[in-house]
Each structure stands twice: as C-alpha cells, then as structure tokens.
Tab-separated table of C-alpha atoms in Angstrom:
chain	number	residue	atom	x	y	z
A	9	MET	CA	74.518	-264.278	3.525
A	10	GLU	CA	76.053	-266.053	0.557
A	11	ILE	CA	79.740	-265.361	0.077
A	12	ASN	CA	80.806	-264.161	-3.366
A	13	PRO	CA	83.908	-266.142	-4.412
A	14	ILE	CA	85.264	-263.136	-6.327
A	15	LEU	CA	85.188	-261.050	-3.143
A	16	ILE	CA	86.941	-263.841	-1.273
A	17	ARG	CA	89.729	-263.827	-3.844
A	18	LEU	CA	90.033	-260.064	-3.337
A	19	GLY	CA	90.415	-260.610	0.377
A	20	ILE	CA	86.988	-259.163	1.253
A	21	LEU	CA	85.372	-261.270	3.978
A	22	PRO	CA	81.949	-261.243	5.626
A	23	LEU	CA	81.659	-258.643	8.384
A	24	VAL	CA	80.665	-260.442	11.566
A	25	PRO	CA	80.166	-258.408	14.766
A	26	ARG	CA	82.950	-259.087	17.261
A	27	ASP	CA	82.207	-260.870	20.505
A	28	PRO	CA	82.368	-258.310	23.365
A	29	ALA	CA	83.488	-261.138	25.660
A	30	GLU	CA	86.202	-262.395	23.296
A	31	PRO	CA	89.273	-263.477	25.326
A	32	HIS	CA	92.760	-262.096	24.700
A	33	ARG	CA	91.478	-259.288	22.468
A	34	GLY	CA	94.298	-256.844	21.831
A	35	ALA	CA	95.245	-254.019	19.503
A	36	THR	CA	96.033	-255.029	15.925
A	37	PRO	CA	99.127	-253.890	13.989
A	38	LEU	CA	96.853	-251.746	11.799
A	39	GLU	CA	95.440	-249.977	14.859
A	40	LEU	CA	98.969	-249.322	16.090
A	41	LEU	CA	99.837	-247.830	12.706
A	42	PHE	CA	96.747	-245.623	12.983
A	43	ASP	CA	98.064	-244.421	16.363
A	44	LEU	CA	101.440	-243.634	14.814
A	45	VAL	CA	99.779	-241.468	12.176
A	46	SER	CA	97.673	-239.747	14.845
A	47	VAL	CA	100.736	-238.833	16.885
A	48	ILE	CA	102.051	-236.799	13.943
A	49	ALA	CA	98.925	-234.666	14.105
A	50	VAL	CA	99.170	-234.420	17.905
A	51	ALA	CA	102.763	-233.211	17.594
A	52	SER	CA	101.678	-230.572	15.063
A	53	ALA	CA	98.975	-229.276	17.416
A	54	ALA	CA	101.411	-229.202	20.348
A	55	SER	CA	103.968	-227.342	18.231
A	56	GLY	CA	101.347	-224.760	17.295
A	57	LEU	CA	100.464	-224.171	20.959
A	58	HIS	CA	104.158	-223.914	21.828
A	59	HIS	CA	104.783	-221.155	19.284
A	60	ALA	CA	101.562	-219.334	20.221
A	61	ILE	CA	102.611	-219.205	23.878
A	62	LEU	CA	106.082	-217.956	22.957
A	63	ALA	CA	104.425	-215.189	20.932
A	64	PHE	CA	102.224	-214.485	23.973
A	65	HIS	CA	99.055	-215.302	22.015
A	66	ILE	CA	98.018	-217.617	24.821
A	67	THR	CA	94.219	-217.428	24.618
A	68	GLU	CA	94.164	-217.741	20.846
A	69	GLY	CA	96.739	-220.537	20.995
A	70	VAL	CA	94.726	-222.533	23.531
A	71	LEU	CA	91.551	-222.186	21.459
A	72	LYS	CA	93.278	-223.298	18.261
A	73	PHE	CA	95.054	-226.123	20.067
A	74	SER	CA	91.720	-227.309	21.470
A	75	ALA	CA	90.047	-227.144	18.052
A	76	SER	CA	92.897	-229.010	16.340
A	77	PHE	CA	93.145	-231.610	19.061
A	78	PHE	CA	89.403	-232.260	18.999
A	79	ALA	CA	89.528	-233.082	15.294
A	80	ILE	CA	92.468	-235.461	15.785
A	81	TRP	CA	90.998	-237.185	18.833
A	82	TRP	CA	87.458	-237.420	17.523
A	83	ALA	CA	88.443	-239.127	14.281
A	84	TRP	CA	90.693	-241.512	16.242
A	85	MET	CA	88.001	-242.253	18.807
A	86	ASN	CA	85.280	-243.015	16.261
A	87	PHE	CA	87.521	-245.425	14.384
A	88	THR	CA	88.602	-247.094	17.618
A	89	TRP	CA	85.059	-247.788	18.818
A	90	TYR	CA	84.000	-249.033	15.395
A	91	ALA	CA	87.020	-251.340	15.124
A	92	SER	CA	86.358	-252.692	18.601
A	93	ALA	CA	82.947	-253.858	17.411
A	94	TYR	CA	83.481	-254.794	13.741
A	95	ASP	CA	87.159	-255.135	12.813
A	96	ASN	CA	87.514	-258.231	10.610
A	97	ASN	CA	90.946	-257.215	9.258
A	98	ASP	CA	90.083	-257.970	5.638
A	99	SER	CA	91.245	-256.043	2.588
A	100	LEU	CA	88.314	-253.614	2.552
A	101	HIS	CA	88.759	-252.794	6.228
A	102	ARG	CA	92.451	-252.146	5.666
A	103	VAL	CA	91.866	-249.922	2.630
A	104	LEU	CA	89.258	-247.810	4.431
A	105	THR	CA	91.582	-247.508	7.421
A	106	ILE	CA	94.419	-246.342	5.171
A	107	VAL	CA	92.070	-243.727	3.687
A	108	ALA	CA	91.289	-242.528	7.223
A	109	MET	CA	95.002	-242.342	8.015
A	110	ALA	CA	95.576	-240.293	4.869
A	111	GLY	CA	92.968	-237.854	6.179
A	112	SER	CA	94.850	-237.607	9.462
A	113	LEU	CA	98.045	-236.706	7.607
A	114	ILE	CA	96.179	-234.009	5.651
A	115	MET	CA	94.922	-232.597	8.946
A	116	ALA	CA	98.416	-232.611	10.409
A	117	ALA	CA	99.718	-230.723	7.379
A	118	GLY	CA	97.092	-228.023	7.845
A	119	ILE	CA	97.457	-227.390	11.577
A	120	ASP	CA	100.392	-224.994	11.279
A	121	ARG	CA	98.507	-223.032	8.615
A	122	PHE	CA	95.522	-222.809	10.953
A	123	PHE	CA	97.676	-221.381	13.744
A	124	GLN	CA	99.315	-218.871	11.407
A	125	THR	CA	96.381	-217.679	9.285
A	126	ASN	CA	93.125	-218.956	10.872
A	127	ASN	CA	92.548	-220.987	7.695
A	128	ILE	CA	90.866	-224.324	8.420
A	129	ASP	CA	90.618	-225.648	4.857
A	130	MET	CA	93.204	-228.449	5.176
A	131	ILE	CA	92.041	-229.432	8.643
A	132	VAL	CA	88.460	-229.704	7.426
A	133	ALA	CA	89.535	-231.499	4.238
A	134	GLY	CA	91.495	-234.104	6.183
A	135	PHE	CA	88.753	-234.461	8.774
A	136	VAL	CA	86.074	-234.964	6.122
A	137	VAL	CA	88.198	-237.627	4.419
A	138	MET	CA	88.451	-239.509	7.716
A	139	ARG	CA	84.757	-239.121	8.466
A	140	LEU	CA	83.649	-240.249	5.012
A	141	ALA	CA	85.733	-243.371	5.523
A	142	MET	CA	83.717	-243.870	8.711
A	143	VAL	CA	80.482	-243.487	6.735
A	144	CYS	CA	81.652	-246.361	4.521
A	145	PHE	CA	82.537	-248.411	7.593
A	146	TRP	CA	79.074	-247.930	9.085
A	147	LEU	CA	77.248	-248.619	5.819
A	148	ARG	CA	79.137	-251.871	5.635
A	149	ALA	CA	78.161	-252.697	9.215
A	150	ALA	CA	74.512	-251.929	8.397
A	151	ARG	CA	74.602	-254.417	5.533
A	152	HIS	CA	76.112	-257.252	7.547
A	153	ASP	CA	74.615	-256.738	11.028
A	154	PRO	CA	70.804	-256.738	10.740
A	155	GLU	CA	70.380	-256.664	14.525
A	156	ARG	CA	72.067	-253.248	14.716
A	157	ARG	CA	71.222	-251.982	11.238
A	158	LEU	CA	69.358	-248.933	12.496
A	159	THR	CA	72.267	-248.046	14.793
A	160	ALA	CA	74.737	-248.283	11.908
A	161	TYR	CA	72.497	-246.218	9.617
A	162	ARG	CA	72.166	-243.558	12.309
A	163	TYR	CA	75.949	-243.375	12.482
A	164	ALA	CA	76.390	-243.182	8.708
A	165	VAL	CA	73.675	-240.602	8.082
A	166	GLY	CA	74.544	-238.522	11.148
A	167	ILE	CA	78.242	-238.374	10.266
A	168	ALA	CA	77.478	-237.475	6.644
A	169	ILE	CA	75.149	-234.635	7.639
A	170	VAL	CA	77.704	-233.100	9.995
A	171	GLN	CA	80.333	-233.201	7.238
A	172	VAL	CA	78.071	-230.961	5.145
A	173	TYR	CA	78.224	-228.473	8.017
A	174	TRP	CA	82.039	-228.612	8.116
A	175	VAL	CA	82.357	-228.129	4.361
A	176	GLY	CA	79.992	-225.162	4.561
A	177	LEU	CA	82.086	-223.655	7.340
A	178	MET	CA	85.234	-224.134	5.266
A	179	LEU	CA	83.675	-222.463	2.215
A	180	ALA	CA	82.462	-219.541	4.339
A	181	GLN	CA	86.008	-218.433	5.135
A	182	PRO	CA	87.469	-216.006	5.968
A	183	ILE	CA	85.656	-215.651	9.282
A	184	ALA	CA	86.664	-213.625	12.323
A	185	VAL	CA	88.403	-215.780	14.932
A	186	ASN	CA	85.696	-215.387	17.584
A	187	LEU	CA	82.959	-216.396	15.125
A	188	LEU	CA	85.088	-219.253	13.802
A	189	VAL	CA	85.537	-220.638	17.315
A	190	GLY	CA	81.792	-220.389	17.932
A	191	PHE	CA	80.854	-222.153	14.699
A	192	TYR	CA	83.550	-224.768	15.339
A	193	ALA	CA	82.101	-225.468	18.797
A	194	VAL	CA	78.659	-225.991	17.254
A	195	GLY	CA	80.105	-228.484	14.765
A	196	ALA	CA	81.924	-230.300	17.550
A	197	LEU	CA	78.657	-230.547	19.496
A	198	PHE	CA	76.919	-232.047	16.462
A	199	GLU	CA	79.713	-234.622	16.197
A	200	LEU	CA	79.375	-235.565	19.867
A	201	ILE	CA	75.624	-236.037	19.533
A	202	VAL	CA	75.857	-238.599	16.708
A	203	PRO	CA	77.218	-241.571	18.748
A	204	ALA	CA	74.883	-240.847	21.667
A	205	TYR	CA	71.903	-240.851	19.300
A	206	ALA	CA	73.043	-243.880	17.299
A	207	GLU	CA	73.929	-246.060	20.280
A	208	SER	CA	70.644	-245.261	22.047
A	209	ASN	CA	68.909	-247.623	19.627
A	210	ASN	CA	71.064	-250.719	20.119
A	211	THR	CA	74.579	-250.604	21.513
A	212	THR	CA	77.345	-251.850	19.236
A	213	PRO	CA	79.327	-254.854	20.533
A	214	TRP	CA	82.433	-252.948	21.622
A	215	HIS	CA	85.001	-254.875	23.646
A	216	ARG	CA	85.730	-253.383	27.058
A	217	ARG	CA	89.302	-254.644	27.461
A	218	HIS	CA	90.152	-253.766	23.906
A	219	LEU	CA	88.990	-250.176	24.377
A	220	ILE	CA	90.871	-249.840	27.653
A	221	GLU	CA	94.051	-250.955	25.897
A	222	ARG	CA	93.455	-248.656	22.916
A	223	TYR	CA	92.845	-245.598	25.081
A	224	GLY	CA	95.847	-246.444	27.240
A	225	LEU	CA	98.116	-246.740	24.214
A	226	LEU	CA	97.080	-243.326	22.938
A	227	ASN	CA	97.690	-241.860	26.380
A	228	ILE	CA	101.227	-243.233	26.314
A	229	ILE	CA	101.769	-241.636	22.901
A	230	VAL	CA	100.478	-238.285	24.150
A	231	LEU	CA	102.702	-238.392	27.228
A	232	GLY	CA	105.579	-238.949	24.834
A	233	GLU	CA	105.347	-235.240	24.002
A	234	THR	CA	106.664	-234.498	27.500
A	235	LEU	CA	109.449	-237.056	27.116
A	236	LEU	CA	110.401	-235.352	23.867
A	237	ALA	CA	110.559	-231.993	25.640
A	238	GLY	CA	112.735	-233.502	28.355
A	239	SER	CA	115.048	-234.884	25.691
A	240	LEU	CA	115.298	-231.380	24.238
A	241	ALA	CA	116.475	-230.130	27.616
A	242	ILE	CA	119.185	-232.761	27.710
A	243	GLN	CA	120.294	-231.783	24.202
A	244	ARG	CA	120.514	-228.147	25.253
A	245	VAL	CA	122.645	-229.141	28.239
A	246	ALA	CA	125.061	-230.863	25.889
A	247	SER	CA	125.167	-228.077	23.295
A	248	ASP	CA	124.846	-224.915	25.416
A	249	ASN	CA	126.569	-226.153	28.546
A	250	MET	CA	123.827	-224.638	30.724
A	251	GLY	CA	123.781	-227.181	33.489
A	252	LYS	CA	121.714	-226.843	36.632
A	253	GLU	CA	118.381	-225.429	35.471
A	254	LEU	CA	118.191	-227.566	32.349
A	255	ILE	CA	119.179	-230.693	34.217
A	256	GLY	CA	116.447	-229.937	36.732
A	257	ILE	CA	113.914	-229.501	33.918
A	258	ALA	CA	115.015	-232.726	32.232
A	259	ILE	CA	114.758	-234.786	35.430
A	260	SER	CA	111.482	-233.157	36.436
A	261	SER	CA	109.905	-233.818	33.050
A	262	LEU	CA	110.710	-237.507	33.429
A	263	VAL	CA	109.239	-237.539	36.938
A	264	LEU	CA	106.089	-235.827	35.656
A	265	VAL	CA	105.617	-238.375	32.876
A	266	PHE	CA	106.159	-241.341	35.179
A	267	ALA	CA	103.743	-239.959	37.781
A	268	LEU	CA	101.048	-239.222	35.191
A	269	TRP	CA	101.554	-242.665	33.677
A	270	TRP	CA	101.430	-244.323	37.085
A	271	VAL	CA	98.187	-242.705	38.188
A	272	TYR	CA	96.448	-243.479	34.882
A	273	PHE	CA	97.508	-247.116	34.825
A	274	SER	CA	96.530	-247.844	38.406
A	275	GLN	CA	94.759	-251.017	39.446
A	276	LYS	CA	91.392	-249.296	39.525
A	277	GLU	CA	89.135	-250.282	36.665
A	278	HIS	CA	88.213	-248.228	33.624
A	279	VAL	CA	84.814	-248.701	31.989
A	280	ALA	CA	83.664	-250.998	34.785
A	281	HIS	CA	80.013	-250.783	33.733
A	282	PRO	CA	78.598	-251.078	30.199
A	283	ARG	CA	75.826	-248.512	30.721
A	284	LEU	CA	75.801	-246.233	27.672
A	285	SER	CA	75.808	-242.888	29.492
A	286	LEU	CA	78.775	-243.878	31.619
A	287	ALA	CA	80.665	-245.417	28.692
A	288	LEU	CA	80.195	-242.178	26.733
A	289	LEU	CA	81.389	-240.136	29.707
A	290	TRP	CA	84.505	-242.289	29.883
A	291	GLY	CA	85.105	-242.104	26.142
A	292	TYR	CA	84.447	-238.370	25.803
A	293	GLY	CA	86.186	-237.437	29.061
A	294	HIS	CA	89.507	-238.633	27.714
A	295	LEU	CA	89.668	-235.569	25.495
A	296	LEU	CA	90.634	-233.475	28.533
A	297	ILE	CA	93.165	-236.088	29.650
A	298	TYR	CA	94.819	-236.310	26.241
A	299	MET	CA	94.890	-232.564	25.637
A	300	SER	CA	96.335	-231.947	29.082
A	301	GLY	CA	98.942	-234.677	28.688
A	302	ALA	CA	100.188	-233.093	25.453
A	303	ALA	CA	100.112	-229.606	26.996
A	304	VAL	CA	102.470	-230.715	29.791
A	305	GLY	CA	105.124	-231.270	27.136
A	306	VAL	CA	104.360	-227.860	25.648
A	307	GLY	CA	104.892	-226.235	29.054
A	308	VAL	CA	108.213	-228.003	29.489
A	309	ALA	CA	109.318	-226.867	26.023
A	310	VAL	CA	108.338	-223.258	26.806
A	311	LEU	CA	110.273	-223.388	30.065
A	312	ILE	CA	113.350	-224.617	28.211
A	313	GLU	CA	113.097	-221.715	25.744
A	314	VAL	CA	112.925	-219.249	28.639
A	315	VAL	CA	115.792	-220.765	30.622
A	316	THR	CA	118.100	-220.920	27.605
A	317	GLY	CA	117.373	-217.314	26.646
A	318	TYR	CA	115.510	-218.081	23.423
A	319	SER	CA	112.396	-216.373	24.783
A	320	SER	CA	111.872	-213.213	26.823
A	321	LEU	CA	108.885	-214.672	28.650
A	322	SER	CA	109.077	-215.195	32.390
A	323	THR	CA	109.539	-218.675	33.780
A	324	SER	CA	106.096	-218.405	35.373
A	325	VAL	CA	104.469	-218.779	31.931
A	326	GLY	CA	106.076	-222.173	31.416
A	327	LEU	CA	105.385	-223.219	35.009
A	328	TYR	CA	101.732	-222.230	34.802
A	329	THR	CA	101.350	-224.072	31.496
A	330	ILE	CA	102.713	-227.209	33.145
A	331	ALA	CA	100.649	-226.819	36.326
A	332	VAL	CA	97.368	-226.106	34.532
A	333	ALA	CA	97.944	-229.027	32.164
A	334	ILE	CA	98.656	-231.453	35.009
A	335	SER	CA	95.592	-230.186	36.865
A	336	GLY	CA	93.460	-230.803	33.778
A	337	TYR	CA	94.865	-234.320	33.456
A	338	LEU	CA	94.110	-235.182	37.084
A	339	PHE	CA	90.674	-233.568	36.960
A	340	GLY	CA	89.854	-235.586	33.836
A	341	LEU	CA	90.811	-238.806	35.622
A	342	TRP	CA	88.687	-237.801	38.587
A	343	VAL	CA	85.675	-237.191	36.345
A	344	ILE	CA	85.839	-240.479	34.441
A	345	ARG	CA	87.152	-242.873	37.104
A	346	GLU	CA	88.053	-241.750	40.614
A	347	ARG	CA	84.648	-240.518	41.780
A	348	PHE	CA	83.085	-243.827	40.729
A	349	GLU	CA	85.731	-246.325	41.761
A	350	LEU	CA	87.028	-245.033	45.112
A	351	GLU	CA	85.321	-244.487	48.435
A	352	GLY	CA	85.843	-242.085	51.311
A	353	ALA	CA	88.590	-239.463	51.295
A	354	GLY	CA	90.552	-241.317	48.614
A	355	ARG	CA	87.891	-240.367	46.093
A	356	TYR	CA	88.958	-236.710	46.288
A	357	ILE	CA	92.760	-236.962	46.443
A	358	LEU	CA	93.320	-236.326	42.732
A	359	LEU	CA	90.798	-233.498	42.724
A	360	LEU	CA	92.508	-231.848	45.697
A	361	THR	CA	95.934	-232.344	44.109
A	362	ALA	CA	94.689	-230.748	40.888
A	363	ILE	CA	93.469	-227.685	42.797
A	364	VAL	CA	96.686	-227.294	44.784
A	365	LEU	CA	98.780	-227.610	41.623
A	366	LEU	CA	96.996	-224.617	40.100
A	367	PHE	CA	98.581	-222.382	42.736
A	368	SER	CA	101.954	-224.139	42.926
A	369	PRO	CA	103.813	-221.914	40.397
A	370	LEU	CA	103.399	-219.006	42.811
A	371	ILE	CA	106.010	-220.521	45.108
A	372	LEU	CA	107.476	-223.643	43.484
A	373	PRO	CA	109.888	-224.292	40.578
A	374	ILE	CA	109.324	-227.213	38.242
A	375	GLU	CA	111.110	-229.536	40.667
A	376	GLY	CA	108.590	-228.590	43.354
A	377	ILE	CA	105.647	-229.116	41.000
A	378	ALA	CA	106.975	-232.578	40.121
A	379	ALA	CA	107.447	-233.406	43.812
A	380	LEU	CA	103.918	-232.204	44.630
A	381	LEU	CA	102.477	-234.403	41.886
A	382	VAL	CA	104.396	-237.430	43.132
A	383	ILE	CA	103.156	-236.843	46.679
A	384	GLY	CA	99.552	-236.515	45.500
A	385	VAL	CA	99.773	-239.688	43.390
A	386	ALA	CA	101.442	-241.619	46.245
A	387	ILE	CA	98.757	-240.587	48.753
A	388	ARG	CA	96.032	-241.407	46.252
A	389	ASN	CA	97.501	-244.874	45.645
A	390	GLN	CA	97.664	-245.549	49.385
A	391	TYR	CA	94.013	-244.634	49.780
A	392	ALA	CA	93.120	-246.660	46.697
A	393	CYS	CA	94.620	-249.781	48.248
A	394	LYS	CA	92.399	-249.320	51.318
A	395	SER	CA	89.313	-248.219	49.404
A	396	VAL	CA	88.333	-251.323	47.451
A	397	LYS	CA	84.586	-251.517	47.028
A	398	GLN	CA	82.966	-254.712	48.132
A	399	GLU	CA	79.918	-254.382	45.890
A	400	THR	CA	79.820	-254.584	42.118
A	401	PRO	CA	81.157	-251.304	40.706
A	402	HIS	CA	78.384	-248.992	39.586
A	403	GLY	CA	80.739	-246.613	37.838
A	404	ILE	CA	81.985	-246.425	34.324
C-alpha cells in the first residue's frame, strides 16, 4: 500500500500486524497509562461495594459491583488484545487510545451514581465511547491486514451492534433493579460472543508473552486495592490509637496480598497453548480473578470500619467478604491454569484451599485466614515443583 506523505508528516504510519513471535515484546508506556486510568474505575467500583456492604445491601452491592467491574475489565481486555496484535504506536493509535481512556474516566464518574440511584447512563456513555474507539481500531486493521480482514470486520460490526443494545437499555430507564440486572447480563453475553465469533475466522496475531505481562500488570493494580486498605488500617492505628486488632488487620492484609501475588506469578505457564477456545477461557476467566482480588481489599476495609466502631456490622461480615473473595481468586486460577498445568494431587490444592477458606470465618480471625492461605499456597508450590509435565502442555 502506497504511503501518503501527508499522513507520514502527521505521524500516521502503515498498520502492520505484529509478529506473535517478536522477542522482548513488553508493555508500552501508553498501555501503562491506560492501566492507570482503568485503576481509577476499579477503585470507584470497589468503593461502591464497600459502602453497599456497610449499608447491608450486600446482594445488590455485589450485583452492581459485578456489572461495573465487567464494563471496566471488558473495555480494558478488548484494547489489550487488539494492541497485542496491531499496536504500531503512531499518532492515530495514540489518539484513539486517549479517546478510549476518556471513556473509562466517564465510566468511573458514573459508578457511584449507579450504586446510589440505579442509573447507568454515565456508565453506558463511557463504555460506548470506549467501544466506538475499538470499532475505529478494527476498521483500521481491516484496511491494512487483508489476511484477517473478515475477522476485523466481524469485530467492528459486532461491537457496533452491541452498542446499539446498550444505548437502548440506557434510554429505557428507569428499570427495576432485577430487570436491569437481567438485561445487563444479556448485553454482557453479547459482548463476550463477539471475539469468539470474530476470531473463529482467522485468529489475530496476538503475542503470548505480551498478553501474560499485560494481564499480570492489571492483577498487580487490582491487588493494590488490598494494600490501600491495609494502609488505611495503619493510618487508623496512628490516629485512633487502637493497636492490636488494627495492627493484626494491617499485617494480615499485607500477607494476603503477597500470597495472592505469589500464587499468581508462579513458575507455571499461562496461555501455554494457542488454541482459541483455551485462550478465550484464559482471557475471560481473569474476570473472576480480578473481581475477587479487588473484593479482598473491600473486605479488609469493611473489617476496619467494624473494628474502629464506624460500623455496627459484625466482624463476620468483613471476614466472610475476605474469605469469599480469596476463594474466588483461587478458584479462578484453578479454572484457567492449575487444572491444565499440574498433575496428580497438586492439581487440586488451590481448589481445596478455596473450599476450606469459605468456612474459615466460622472459627478463624483474619490472621488465621491469612495463615491458611499461606499454608495452601506453600503446599501448592511444593507440589508444583514435583509435578512438572514431561510432555508438551496441552492446556491454555
């Protein structure tokens, strides 16, 4: 394709598909900035869940947290997979990425309103802005990558059609909460179908190591919510002079983060096989991991409110929030990695630990929950060292 000199002067370069075997492929500064914007939205969703639990609107809070988090994660995930295959870092790519980030900020601004009034207008508006930027990305890919033109068109058309659904849902407000959740779930299902349908034609040249790094970086950001909650405990110790319980919460929150980080970033491979169904399972399955990682921090924050007397809830509410969130995190890892990459009893250690943790608040304080997690992760790592498959991995 002939290069227009005017476009070159504007910093717009030809879009060449990236090499999936490219060495030393890492996250770009623009992708890291995108993550920073996403974490603002994640913090807003976590804050909404925190306040809902304190008001004892737990079921409604979990549903709204899940809906908000899906929108944040889905927009991030779609951009990440596209960038892994087509990022050329020219001016047009940067402008479209900035537009997508602006949509993320609009979403973040509307999350609190959603929790308070059930109004999804700003969340939908921000989401649609991000998704329309993705339509432009895929139309550009279709123009420059004839081998995968049909795949790119399927993405662009599919995304655009689903946005019509979201706008219709927004205009149909107000809707009862139960109906809103149902319609939202249908829209989320439509969104999930688009990549599976598009990639079934001809897989885009995503870079395995690049995606592993990108997903790992977002996981670190999400776990930062728990570190923030632990820092809050330390601040309360300094200001309220309430020593033992808060110190225990602060130390335990750090232990929880380190254990969850350690088990995620083990030596076992992620995305070890390029088969589409398994790659999608790995990519989609991270939603549970990310949501659970953020919810651990919410549980710690709730526990702090209870211990310091700012909430009349029982400590069991905070403990159960933490335990259920950790269980979800471990179960998510088991679904996307452990059951494919480990053999023998080691394959089920995280699953067993997740089940035991669900019952731990009946008898254990947060220190005991943290200790139980560390024991489970340590045993799992010992088995993992002895359970190295000799054949080529057939998993994700």
